[in-house]
Amino acid sequence: MTHRKKNETSETELDFVSRTCDPCKFENTESTAQGFCRTCREYLCEKCEKFHKKFQATRSHKIVHGILMPKPVQAHMKSCEFHRNNPVEYYCKDHNDVICAECKELKHKICMGVVSLAFFQSTETGKDKFDHVTKKLEKTIDDFKNVLELRKLDKEDLDKQKDTCQKRIWELRADFNTYLDNLEKELHEELNEIHAEETKINKEHELICEKSVEILEGSLETVSGVVKTEDPVAAFATYTKANKKVNEYRRVLKDVKRDARTVEIKLVPAKELAECMQKMICLGNIQTLIVPKTYHLKLKELRKENMRVVETLVHSVRMPGDDEKHDCEVTGSTFLQDGSLVVCDKHNYKVKLLDRLFICKHSIKLDGAPWDVAEVNTKWIVTTLPFAKKLVFLQADVDAGLLKGRSIQTDRMCWGIAVTATDIIVSCHDNPGNGKIHILDKRGHAKNVLGAKAEEASYIFDLPSYLAVSADGEKLFIADGDLKRTVTCMSKKNGEIIYDYSVSPFGYSKTTNISEYQNPWSFKIIVDEEDHVFANLGDKDMIQVITDKGLKDKTLLRNTEKLFGPHTMSYRETDACLVIGLWDQVQSFRFKEIEIKT
C-alpha cells in the first residue's frame, strides 16, 4: 500500500484522507494502516493488528487486507455540518440526520429519536441502499440541469422584456416631449402677440410726446423773441397763440397719461398642469408579474392521481425582535386574496405578513399568543388569542403592513376560527375538555353555540383546535386533536353530526418494551369546494383526504419525510402552492398535473 502524507489529496479521490491507523491517531501519532477490522470499523497498522489478535475480546474479529479494505470516507463527512470542529456522534431519526453533541443539546433536545452512532458500528450499509441513493442523486442532478436550461431561457426572455420596456420608456418620453413642445409653441405665440400690441401703444405715445415737445419748444422760442421786441401788438398776438397751444397740448398730455399703462407680463401655469405635475412623480410604473411554472389549480384537483409535487422549499419566518433562544411556533396561517401569507407566531406573540415569495415583510406584537387566523375581507383579518380570551381584528396590506383594529372579548379560550359571508365561527375548549363551537355575527354578538349541553356527562369535542367551513357555509368541519383524533362534520344550522371520522394515529411516538406512547398535536384542516377535507397530520400519512361522506380517500405527500410539529396548513390556488408550518419555518409544496404514460 502506498504511503501518503496527511491531508494530501488527488483529483480522483477529491478530499479523501489516507488510510491511517485509528488507534494510533487516538494517541496523536500516525501510522499507515495494513488492515481493517470489520467489527470495530477501524483501520489498523501492523503493530495494532497484532495487539488486536492478541486480546481475547477482539481475537475473533474479522480483519481484511488490501483491496478488501474499504475506502476511507471524506473528512467532512465525519464532522458536524454546523460545528466543523465537532465529530458527528448521534443520529436523529426525527430529522434523518447525523449530528454532534452540541447539536443534540441545542437543536434536537426534544427529539425523541436521537440515538448514538455507536449502535451502527456493526451495521453494514448494503449496496442496494447506495444504489438507491445514487439513483436519487443522479435524478436530482438531472432535475437541476433541466431547471438550469429553463432558467437560461427565462433569462433570455427577461432580457427581451427589459429591451422592450426601455424602448417603450423612450417612446413615452418622446411623446411627452412632443406634447410639451406644442404647448410651449402656443405660449410663445401668445406672448409675442401681447408684446407686439403693447409695444405698438407704447411707440404711439413716444411719437406724440416727441412731436408735442418739438412744437412747444418752437412756441417757447417765439414767445422769447417777441418779448425782446417790446411790440405790444405782437406780444398780445403771440401770447394769445401760445396760451391756446399750451391748453391744447395739455389736453393731449392728459390723454397720453390716461392711456399710458405699465404692463406686467408673467406666466401663470395652467391649474390642471400644476396639479398634474404635483401628482406626476414618475413617467410610469414598472410592474412585475410573477408567473409560476405551475398552473392555477383548485384544491380539489390535488386529489387527482396524476398530481405531483414539482417544487418544495423551506422559508424562514424569523424577524428582528424574535426570541433568539427559542424557535418560533407557527400555529395558524391563511393566504390573502393578493397571494400574501399571514402566519401566527404563538411563541413570539406575533402575527406576521409574508409576501407572495414568502419573505417576511411585517409583523405586529399582540398582548397574547395568537393561535389561528382567517381573512374577513380584502382589508381585514381576524386572529384568536386563546389565553387572552379575545379575537383581534388586524388590517393587513403587504405594502402598508399590519395595523391593529378592534377586539372582541370572549368568555372562554378561543382557538380555531373560520369566516363566512355573515358569521365568524370560533372553536372553544378548556385545553382540553368541554369543546364547543361558537357562532358570532360580524359585530361579535353571539348567535348560536354548538356542542354538548351542560347536563350531558360527555363532551362532543375535547380539543377542537382548528375548524373549516364548506363553500356554501352550511357545514362545519372540526379537527379534534386530543386522544380522539377525529374530524367531525356537522350542520351549522342545528349542530347535527353528519359524520365523525377517526384519522390515522400520528404525533410524537416512543416505543418501549411495554407499550407505545402517543402525544398527538393539534392538526389543521382545509376543505375544497366539494366538501372533501384535507387533514394535516405530519406523519407517515402526511395529509389525509376525507370524502364528503366521511370516508378515507387518498393521501398526499406520502413519501415526504416526517415533519416535526406541523400545526397549520394553507393553500393558494393561483400557483398550486400548499404551505405547512414547521416551528420557525414554513414549507411550500408546489403541485403540477403530469401526463401519465400508459
Coordinates of C-alpha atoms in Angstrom, one line a residue:
M1 CA 0.0 0.0 0.0
T2 CA 1.4 3.4 -1.0
H3 CA 2.2 5.8 1.9
R4 CA 0.7 9.3 1.6
K5 CA 1.3 12.4 3.7
K6 CA -1.5 13.7 5.8
N7 CA -4.1 16.0 4.1
E8 CA -2.6 15.1 0.6
T9 CA -5.4 14.5 -2.0
S10 CA -5.7 13.7 -5.6
E11 CA -8.3 14.7 -8.3
T12 CA -9.7 11.1 -8.4
E13 CA -10.1 10.9 -4.6
L14 CA -11.1 14.5 -4.0
D15 CA -10.6 15.2 -0.3
F16 CA -10.4 11.6 0.9
V17 CA -7.9 11.1 3.7
S18 CA -5.3 8.4 3.6
R19 CA -5.8 5.0 5.3
T20 CA -4.1 5.6 8.6
C21 CA -4.3 3.6 11.8
D22 CA -7.2 4.7 14.0
P23 CA -5.8 3.5 17.4
C24 CA -2.6 5.3 16.7
K25 CA -4.5 8.5 15.8
F26 CA -6.1 8.3 19.3
E27 CA -2.6 8.7 20.7
N28 CA -1.8 11.6 18.3
T29 CA 0.5 9.5 16.2
E30 CA 0.2 8.5 12.6
S31 CA 0.9 5.1 11.1
T32 CA 0.0 3.6 7.7
A33 CA -2.9 1.1 8.0
Q34 CA -2.3 -2.5 6.9
G35 CA -5.7 -3.9 7.7
F36 CA -9.3 -3.1 8.5
C37 CA -11.4 -4.6 11.3
R38 CA -14.9 -5.0 10.0
T39 CA -16.3 -5.5 13.6
C40 CA -14.7 -2.4 15.1
R41 CA -14.9 -0.4 11.8
E42 CA -11.3 0.7 12.4
Y43 CA -8.1 0.8 10.3
L44 CA -5.1 -1.0 11.9
C45 CA -1.4 -0.7 11.4
E46 CA 0.8 -3.8 11.6
K47 CA 1.6 -3.3 15.3
C48 CA -2.0 -2.6 16.3
E49 CA -3.3 -5.6 14.3
K50 CA -1.0 -7.9 16.3
F51 CA -2.4 -6.5 19.6
H52 CA -5.9 -6.8 18.1
K53 CA -5.4 -10.5 17.6
K54 CA -3.7 -10.9 20.9
F55 CA -6.6 -9.9 23.2
Q56 CA -9.5 -12.3 23.8
A57 CA -12.2 -9.6 23.3
T58 CA -11.0 -8.8 19.8
R59 CA -9.3 -12.1 18.8
S60 CA -12.3 -13.3 16.8
H61 CA -12.8 -10.1 14.9
K62 CA -12.6 -10.4 11.1
I63 CA -9.7 -8.3 9.7
V64 CA -9.4 -7.7 5.9
H65 CA -6.4 -6.5 3.9
G66 CA -5.5 -5.0 0.6
I67 CA -8.3 -4.3 -1.9
L68 CA -10.9 -5.7 0.6
M69 CA -10.2 -2.7 2.8
P70 CA -13.0 -0.1 2.4
K71 CA -12.1 3.3 1.1
P72 CA -11.7 6.0 3.8
V73 CA -14.6 8.4 4.0
Q74 CA -14.3 12.1 3.4
A75 CA -13.1 14.0 6.4
H76 CA -16.0 16.5 6.4
M77 CA -18.5 13.5 6.4
K78 CA -17.3 12.7 10.0
S79 CA -17.5 16.4 11.2
C80 CA -20.7 18.3 12.0
E81 CA -22.2 20.4 9.3
F82 CA -22.8 23.3 11.7
H83 CA -19.9 22.8 14.1
R84 CA -16.9 21.9 12.0
N85 CA -14.6 21.1 14.9
N86 CA -17.1 18.6 16.4
P87 CA -17.4 15.0 15.2
V88 CA -20.8 13.5 14.5
E89 CA -21.8 11.2 17.4
Y90 CA -25.6 10.8 17.1
Y91 CA -28.4 10.0 14.6
C92 CA -31.7 11.9 14.8
K93 CA -34.5 9.6 13.5
D94 CA -37.0 12.5 13.5
H95 CA -34.9 14.6 11.1
N96 CA -33.0 11.8 9.4
D97 CA -29.6 13.5 10.1
V98 CA -26.3 12.8 11.8
I99 CA -25.5 15.4 14.5
C100 CA -22.8 16.3 17.0
A101 CA -23.2 16.6 20.8
E102 CA -23.7 20.3 20.6
C103 CA -26.5 20.0 18.0
K104 CA -28.1 17.4 20.2
E105 CA -28.3 19.9 23.1
L106 CA -29.2 23.0 21.1
K107 CA -31.5 21.9 18.2
H108 CA -32.6 18.3 19.0
K109 CA -33.1 18.4 22.7
I110 CA -36.8 17.4 22.5
C111 CA -36.4 15.0 19.6
M112 CA -37.5 11.5 20.7
G113 CA -35.5 9.6 18.1
V114 CA -31.9 10.6 18.9
V115 CA -29.6 7.6 19.2
S116 CA -25.8 7.2 19.4
L117 CA -23.9 6.3 16.3
A118 CA -22.3 3.5 18.3
F119 CA -25.4 1.5 17.6
F120 CA -24.4 1.5 13.9
Q121 CA -20.8 0.4 14.4
S122 CA -21.6 -3.2 13.5
T123 CA -24.2 -2.4 10.9
E124 CA -23.3 -2.7 7.2
T125 CA -24.9 -0.2 4.8
G126 CA -25.9 -2.5 1.9
K127 CA -25.0 -2.0 -1.7
D128 CA -28.7 -1.7 -2.6
K129 CA -29.1 1.3 -0.3
F130 CA -26.1 3.0 -2.0
D131 CA -27.6 2.2 -5.4
H132 CA -30.9 3.7 -4.3
V133 CA -29.3 6.9 -3.1
T134 CA -27.1 7.1 -6.2
K135 CA -30.1 6.9 -8.4
K136 CA -31.8 9.7 -6.3
L137 CA -28.6 11.8 -6.7
E138 CA -28.5 11.3 -10.4
K139 CA -32.2 12.1 -10.8
T140 CA -31.8 15.2 -8.7
I141 CA -28.8 16.3 -10.8
D142 CA -30.8 15.8 -14.0
D143 CA -33.6 17.8 -12.5
F144 CA -31.2 20.6 -11.7
K145 CA -29.8 20.5 -15.2
N146 CA -33.3 20.8 -16.6
V147 CA -34.1 23.7 -14.3
L148 CA -30.8 25.3 -15.3
E149 CA -31.8 25.2 -19.0
L150 CA -35.2 26.6 -18.2
R151 CA -33.7 29.4 -16.2
K152 CA -31.4 30.2 -19.1
L153 CA -34.4 30.5 -21.3
D154 CA -36.1 32.6 -18.7
K155 CA -33.0 34.9 -18.6
E156 CA -33.3 35.4 -22.4
D157 CA -37.0 36.3 -22.1
L158 CA -36.1 38.6 -19.2
D159 CA -33.5 40.5 -21.4
K160 CA -36.0 40.8 -24.2
Q161 CA -38.6 42.2 -21.8
K162 CA -36.1 44.7 -20.5
D163 CA -35.3 45.9 -24.0
T164 CA -39.0 46.2 -24.8
C165 CA -39.6 48.2 -21.7
Q166 CA -36.6 50.5 -22.4
K167 CA -37.9 51.2 -25.9
R168 CA -41.3 52.0 -24.5
I169 CA -39.8 54.4 -22.0
W170 CA -38.0 56.3 -24.7
E171 CA -41.2 56.4 -26.8
L172 CA -43.1 57.7 -23.9
R173 CA -40.5 60.4 -23.2
A174 CA -40.6 61.3 -26.9
D175 CA -44.4 61.6 -26.9
F176 CA -44.2 63.6 -23.8
N177 CA -41.6 65.9 -25.3
T178 CA -43.6 66.5 -28.5
Y179 CA -46.7 67.3 -26.4
L180 CA -44.7 69.8 -24.3
D181 CA -43.1 71.3 -27.4
N182 CA -46.5 72.1 -28.8
L183 CA -47.7 73.6 -25.6
E184 CA -44.5 75.7 -25.4
K185 CA -45.0 76.9 -29.0
E186 CA -48.6 78.1 -28.3
L187 CA -47.3 80.0 -25.2
H188 CA -44.6 81.7 -27.2
E189 CA -47.1 82.8 -29.9
E190 CA -49.4 84.3 -27.3
L191 CA -46.5 86.0 -25.6
N192 CA -45.3 87.6 -28.9
E193 CA -48.8 88.8 -29.7
I194 CA -49.2 90.5 -26.4
H195 CA -45.7 92.0 -26.6
A196 CA -46.3 93.4 -30.1
E197 CA -49.6 95.0 -29.1
E198 CA -48.2 96.7 -26.0
T199 CA -45.1 97.8 -28.0
K200 CA -47.3 99.5 -30.6
I201 CA -49.2 101.5 -28.0
N202 CA -46.0 102.5 -26.3
K203 CA -44.5 103.6 -29.6
E204 CA -47.5 105.8 -30.4
H205 CA -47.2 107.5 -27.1
E206 CA -43.5 108.1 -27.7
L207 CA -44.2 109.8 -31.1
I208 CA -47.0 112.0 -29.6
C209 CA -44.7 113.1 -26.8
E210 CA -41.7 113.8 -29.1
K211 CA -43.9 115.8 -31.6
S212 CA -45.5 117.8 -28.8
V213 CA -42.1 118.6 -27.3
E214 CA -40.9 119.9 -30.7
I215 CA -44.0 122.1 -31.2
L216 CA -44.0 123.5 -27.7
E217 CA -40.3 124.3 -27.8
G218 CA -40.9 126.3 -31.1
S219 CA -43.7 128.3 -29.4
L220 CA -41.4 128.9 -26.4
E221 CA -38.7 130.3 -28.7
T222 CA -41.2 132.6 -30.5
V223 CA -42.5 134.0 -27.2
S224 CA -39.0 134.7 -26.0
G225 CA -38.2 136.6 -29.2
V226 CA -41.4 138.7 -29.1
V227 CA -40.7 139.8 -25.5
K228 CA -37.4 141.3 -26.6
T229 CA -39.0 143.4 -29.4
E230 CA -41.3 145.3 -26.9
D231 CA -44.0 145.5 -29.6
P232 CA -47.4 145.4 -27.7
V233 CA -49.5 144.2 -30.6
A234 CA -47.0 141.4 -31.5
A235 CA -46.7 140.5 -27.8
F236 CA -50.5 140.2 -27.4
A237 CA -50.9 138.1 -30.6
T238 CA -48.0 135.8 -29.6
Y239 CA -49.3 135.5 -26.0
T240 CA -52.8 134.5 -27.3
K241 CA -51.5 131.9 -29.7
A242 CA -49.0 130.5 -27.1
N243 CA -51.7 130.2 -24.4
K244 CA -54.1 128.5 -26.8
K245 CA -51.3 126.0 -27.8
V246 CA -50.5 125.3 -24.1
N247 CA -54.1 124.5 -23.4
E248 CA -54.4 122.3 -26.5
Y249 CA -51.3 120.2 -25.6
R250 CA -52.3 120.0 -22.0
R251 CA -55.3 118.1 -23.2
V252 CA -53.0 115.9 -25.4
L253 CA -50.8 115.3 -22.4
K254 CA -53.8 114.4 -20.3
D255 CA -54.9 111.9 -23.0
V256 CA -51.4 110.3 -23.2
K257 CA -51.2 110.0 -19.4
R258 CA -54.7 108.5 -19.3
D259 CA -53.9 105.9 -22.0
A260 CA -50.4 105.2 -20.7
R261 CA -50.1 101.9 -18.6
T262 CA -47.4 99.7 -17.0
V263 CA -47.8 96.2 -18.4
E264 CA -46.6 93.2 -16.3
I265 CA -46.3 90.1 -18.3
K266 CA -45.8 86.8 -16.5
L267 CA -46.6 83.1 -17.0
V268 CA -49.4 81.6 -14.9
P269 CA -49.2 77.8 -15.3
A270 CA -52.5 76.0 -16.1
K271 CA -54.1 74.8 -13.0
E272 CA -54.6 71.3 -14.5
L273 CA -50.9 71.2 -15.4
A274 CA -49.8 72.3 -12.0
E275 CA -52.0 69.7 -10.3
C276 CA -50.8 67.1 -12.8
M277 CA -47.2 67.9 -12.2
Q278 CA -47.7 67.7 -8.5
K279 CA -49.3 64.3 -8.8
M280 CA -47.0 63.0 -11.5
I281 CA -44.0 61.7 -9.6
C282 CA -42.9 59.4 -12.4
L283 CA -43.5 58.7 -16.0
G284 CA -44.9 55.3 -15.2
N285 CA -44.5 52.2 -13.0
I286 CA -42.6 49.0 -13.9
Q287 CA -44.9 46.2 -13.0
T288 CA -43.6 42.7 -12.3
L289 CA -45.9 39.8 -12.6
I290 CA -44.6 36.6 -11.1
V291 CA -45.7 33.8 -13.4
P292 CA -45.0 30.4 -11.6
K293 CA -44.0 27.4 -13.6
T294 CA -47.2 25.6 -12.5
Y295 CA -50.8 26.2 -13.4
H296 CA -53.8 27.5 -11.5
L297 CA -55.3 24.5 -9.7
K298 CA -58.3 24.3 -7.4
L299 CA -57.8 22.5 -4.1
K300 CA -60.0 19.6 -5.3
E301 CA -57.6 18.9 -8.2
L302 CA -54.9 17.8 -5.8
R303 CA -56.9 14.6 -5.4
K304 CA -56.1 13.5 -8.9
E305 CA -53.8 10.5 -9.4
N306 CA -51.5 12.4 -11.8
M307 CA -50.8 15.3 -9.4
R308 CA -47.2 15.6 -8.4
V309 CA -45.1 17.9 -6.2
V310 CA -42.6 19.7 -8.6
E311 CA -41.0 22.0 -6.1
T312 CA -40.6 22.1 -2.3
L313 CA -38.9 25.0 -0.5
V314 CA -38.4 26.0 3.2
H315 CA -38.8 29.6 4.2
S316 CA -37.8 31.2 7.5
V317 CA -40.4 33.3 9.4
R318 CA -37.8 34.8 11.8
M319 CA -37.8 38.6 12.1
P320 CA -35.8 41.1 14.1
G321 CA -37.0 41.2 17.7
D322 CA -37.9 37.4 17.8
D323 CA -36.7 35.4 20.8
E324 CA -33.2 34.2 19.8
K325 CA -33.1 31.4 22.4
H326 CA -36.2 29.6 21.2
D327 CA -37.8 28.7 17.9
C328 CA -40.9 30.5 16.6
E329 CA -44.1 28.4 16.6
V330 CA -46.3 28.8 13.6
T331 CA -49.7 27.6 14.6
G332 CA -52.1 29.4 12.2
S333 CA -52.0 30.7 8.6
T334 CA -54.1 32.0 5.8
F335 CA -53.5 33.2 2.3
L336 CA -54.9 36.7 1.5
Q337 CA -56.5 37.5 -1.9
D338 CA -53.4 39.2 -3.2
G339 CA -51.4 36.0 -2.6
S340 CA -49.5 37.1 0.5
L341 CA -49.4 34.8 3.6
V342 CA -50.4 35.7 7.2
V343 CA -49.0 33.4 9.9
C344 CA -49.4 33.3 13.7
D345 CA -46.2 33.0 15.7
K346 CA -47.5 31.8 19.0
H347 CA -44.2 31.8 20.8
N348 CA -43.3 35.4 20.0
Y349 CA -46.9 36.8 20.4
K350 CA -46.8 38.0 16.8
V351 CA -48.8 37.9 13.7
K352 CA -46.5 38.1 10.6
L353 CA -47.2 39.0 7.0
L354 CA -45.2 37.4 4.2
D355 CA -45.2 38.4 0.5
R356 CA -46.0 36.1 -2.4
L357 CA -42.5 34.8 -2.3
F358 CA -42.7 34.0 1.4
I359 CA -40.4 36.8 2.5
C360 CA -41.3 38.3 5.9
K361 CA -42.3 41.9 5.4
H362 CA -44.2 43.0 8.5
S363 CA -45.1 41.8 12.0
I364 CA -47.2 43.1 14.9
K365 CA -46.9 42.1 18.5
L366 CA -50.1 41.4 20.4
D367 CA -50.9 41.2 24.1
G368 CA -51.4 37.4 23.9
A369 CA -50.2 34.4 21.9
P370 CA -52.1 34.2 18.6
W371 CA -53.3 30.7 17.6
D372 CA -55.3 30.8 14.3
V373 CA -56.2 33.4 11.7
A374 CA -58.8 33.9 9.0
E375 CA -59.4 36.5 6.3
V376 CA -62.5 38.7 6.8
N377 CA -62.3 40.7 3.6
T378 CA -59.7 42.2 1.3
K379 CA -58.5 44.6 4.1
W380 CA -59.1 42.8 7.4
I381 CA -58.1 39.6 9.1
V382 CA -59.1 38.2 12.5
T383 CA -56.9 36.2 14.8
T384 CA -57.6 34.2 18.0
L385 CA -55.8 34.8 21.3
P386 CA -56.9 31.9 23.4
F387 CA -55.1 32.7 26.6
A388 CA -56.2 36.3 26.5
K389 CA -59.7 35.1 25.6
K390 CA -60.2 37.6 22.7
L391 CA -60.5 38.0 19.0
V392 CA -58.3 40.7 17.4
F393 CA -59.0 42.3 14.0
L394 CA -56.0 43.5 12.0
Q395 CA -55.7 45.5 8.8
A396 CA -53.3 43.6 6.5
D397 CA -51.6 45.1 3.5
V398 CA -48.3 43.8 2.1
D399 CA -47.2 47.4 1.4
A400 CA -48.6 49.3 4.4
G401 CA -48.1 46.5 6.9
L402 CA -50.3 45.3 9.8
L403 CA -52.5 47.7 11.9
K404 CA -54.4 46.7 15.0
G405 CA -58.2 47.2 14.9
R406 CA -61.0 46.4 17.4
S407 CA -61.0 43.4 19.7
I408 CA -63.9 41.2 20.8
Q409 CA -63.6 39.7 24.3
T410 CA -64.8 36.1 24.7
D411 CA -65.8 34.3 27.9
R412 CA -63.8 31.2 27.0
M413 CA -60.5 30.3 25.4
C414 CA -60.9 30.7 21.6
W415 CA -58.8 28.6 19.3
G416 CA -59.7 27.8 15.7
I417 CA -61.5 30.4 13.5
A418 CA -63.3 30.5 10.2
V419 CA -65.3 33.3 8.5
T420 CA -68.4 33.1 6.2
A421 CA -70.2 35.9 4.4
T422 CA -72.2 36.6 7.6
D423 CA -70.6 34.9 10.5
I424 CA -67.4 34.4 12.5
I425 CA -67.1 30.8 13.7
V426 CA -64.9 30.0 16.7
S427 CA -63.9 26.8 18.4
C428 CA -63.5 27.0 22.2
H429 CA -62.3 24.4 24.7
D430 CA -60.7 24.4 28.2
N431 CA -57.4 23.0 27.0
P432 CA -58.6 20.3 26.9
G433 CA -62.3 19.4 27.5
N434 CA -65.7 21.0 27.1
G435 CA -65.2 21.8 23.5
K436 CA -67.9 23.8 21.8
I437 CA -68.4 25.8 18.6
H438 CA -69.5 29.5 18.9
I439 CA -71.2 31.3 16.0
L440 CA -70.9 35.1 16.1
D441 CA -72.1 37.8 13.8
K442 CA -69.5 40.2 12.3
R443 CA -70.0 42.6 15.2
G444 CA -69.1 39.8 17.7
H445 CA -72.6 39.2 19.0
A446 CA -73.3 35.5 19.9
K447 CA -75.8 33.8 17.6
N448 CA -75.5 30.1 18.5
V449 CA -73.4 27.6 20.4
L450 CA -72.9 24.0 19.1
G451 CA -71.8 21.2 21.4
A452 CA -72.8 19.1 24.4
K453 CA -75.3 20.6 26.8
A454 CA -74.3 21.3 30.3
E455 CA -76.3 18.4 31.8
E456 CA -74.6 15.9 29.5
A457 CA -71.8 13.9 31.0
S458 CA -69.6 13.5 28.0
Y459 CA -68.3 16.1 25.6
I460 CA -68.6 16.0 21.8
F461 CA -65.2 17.7 21.5
D462 CA -62.1 17.5 23.7
L463 CA -59.6 19.7 21.8
P464 CA -61.3 21.4 18.8
S465 CA -58.3 23.5 17.9
Y466 CA -59.0 24.0 14.2
L467 CA -62.1 24.2 12.1
A468 CA -63.2 24.9 8.5
V469 CA -66.4 25.7 6.7
S470 CA -67.9 24.4 3.5
A471 CA -68.1 26.6 0.4
D472 CA -71.9 27.2 0.9
G473 CA -71.4 28.0 4.6
E474 CA -73.8 25.3 5.8
K475 CA -71.4 22.7 7.1
L476 CA -68.7 22.9 9.7
F477 CA -65.7 20.7 9.9
I478 CA -63.9 20.4 13.3
A479 CA -60.5 18.9 13.9
D480 CA -60.3 17.3 17.4
G481 CA -56.6 16.7 18.2
D482 CA -56.6 15.2 21.6
L483 CA -57.0 11.5 22.3
K484 CA -60.0 11.2 20.0
R485 CA -58.1 12.4 16.9
T486 CA -61.3 12.9 14.8
V487 CA -62.6 15.1 12.1
T488 CA -66.3 15.9 12.7
C489 CA -68.7 17.3 10.1
M490 CA -71.8 18.9 11.5
S491 CA -74.6 21.2 10.3
K492 CA -74.1 24.8 11.2
K493 CA -77.8 25.3 11.5
N494 CA -78.7 22.8 14.2
G495 CA -75.4 21.1 15.2
E496 CA -76.5 17.7 13.8
I497 CA -73.4 15.5 13.3
I498 CA -73.1 14.3 9.7
Y499 CA -70.1 12.1 10.2
D500 CA -67.3 11.5 12.8
Y501 CA -64.1 10.3 11.1
S502 CA -61.1 8.9 13.0
V503 CA -57.8 9.9 11.5
S504 CA -54.7 7.7 11.4
P505 CA -52.5 7.7 14.6
F506 CA -50.0 10.4 14.5
G507 CA -47.8 12.6 16.7
Y508 CA -44.6 12.1 18.6
S509 CA -44.2 8.4 19.5
K510 CA -41.9 6.5 21.7
T511 CA -41.8 2.7 21.6
T512 CA -40.8 0.8 24.8
N513 CA -40.7 -2.8 25.7
I514 CA -44.1 -2.3 27.4
S515 CA -46.2 -0.1 25.1
E516 CA -46.1 2.8 22.6
Y517 CA -46.9 6.2 23.9
Q518 CA -48.5 8.8 21.6
N519 CA -48.5 12.5 22.1
P520 CA -50.7 13.9 19.2
W521 CA -50.6 17.5 18.3
S522 CA -53.4 19.7 17.0
F523 CA -53.9 19.4 13.3
K524 CA -55.2 21.9 10.7
I525 CA -57.8 21.1 8.2
I526 CA -58.9 22.8 4.9
V527 CA -61.9 22.0 2.8
D528 CA -62.3 22.1 -1.0
E529 CA -65.5 23.1 -2.9
E530 CA -66.8 19.5 -2.9
D531 CA -66.6 19.2 0.9
H532 CA -63.5 17.0 0.9
V533 CA -61.4 17.6 3.9
F534 CA -57.5 17.8 3.8
A535 CA -56.1 17.0 7.3
N536 CA -52.5 17.9 8.0
L537 CA -51.2 15.0 10.2
G538 CA -47.5 15.4 9.6
D539 CA -46.7 11.7 9.9
K540 CA -46.5 8.7 7.6
D541 CA -49.8 9.7 6.1
M542 CA -48.8 13.3 5.7
I543 CA -52.1 14.8 4.5
Q544 CA -55.2 12.6 4.7
V545 CA -58.1 13.4 2.3
I546 CA -61.6 12.6 3.7
T547 CA -64.5 12.4 1.3
D548 CA -67.8 14.3 1.8
K549 CA -69.3 11.0 3.1
G550 CA -66.6 10.7 5.9
L551 CA -64.5 8.0 4.2
K552 CA -60.8 8.0 3.7
D553 CA -59.9 9.0 0.1
K554 CA -56.2 9.3 -0.6
T555 CA -53.0 10.5 1.0
L556 CA -50.9 13.5 -0.2
L557 CA -47.2 13.8 0.4
R558 CA -47.0 10.1 1.5
N559 CA -43.3 9.9 0.7
T560 CA -42.4 13.1 2.5
E561 CA -40.1 12.8 5.4
K562 CA -41.8 13.1 8.8
L563 CA -42.1 16.7 9.8
F564 CA -41.8 17.9 13.4
G565 CA -44.8 19.8 14.7
P566 CA -46.6 20.8 11.6
H567 CA -49.7 22.6 13.1
T568 CA -51.0 24.7 10.3
M569 CA -51.7 24.4 6.5
S570 CA -53.0 26.7 3.8
Y571 CA -53.4 26.5 0.0
R572 CA -53.0 29.1 -2.8
E573 CA -54.9 28.2 -6.0
T574 CA -53.2 30.8 -8.3
D575 CA -49.9 28.8 -8.3
A576 CA -51.0 25.5 -6.8
C577 CA -48.9 26.1 -3.6
L578 CA -49.6 24.3 -0.4
V579 CA -47.8 25.6 2.8
I580 CA -47.2 23.8 6.1
G581 CA -46.0 25.5 9.3
L582 CA -42.8 24.0 10.8
W583 CA -41.9 25.9 14.0
D584 CA -39.8 28.8 12.8
Q585 CA -40.3 28.0 9.1
V586 CA -43.0 27.3 6.5
Q587 CA -42.5 24.7 3.9
S588 CA -44.1 25.2 0.5
F589 CA -45.1 22.4 -1.9
R590 CA -45.9 23.3 -5.4
F591 CA -48.1 20.9 -7.4
K592 CA -48.4 20.2 -11.1
E593 CA -50.5 17.8 -13.1
I594 CA -48.3 15.5 -15.1
E595 CA -49.0 13.2 -18.1
I596 CA -49.1 9.6 -17.1
K597 CA -47.8 7.3 -19.9
T598 CA -49.6 4.0 -20.3

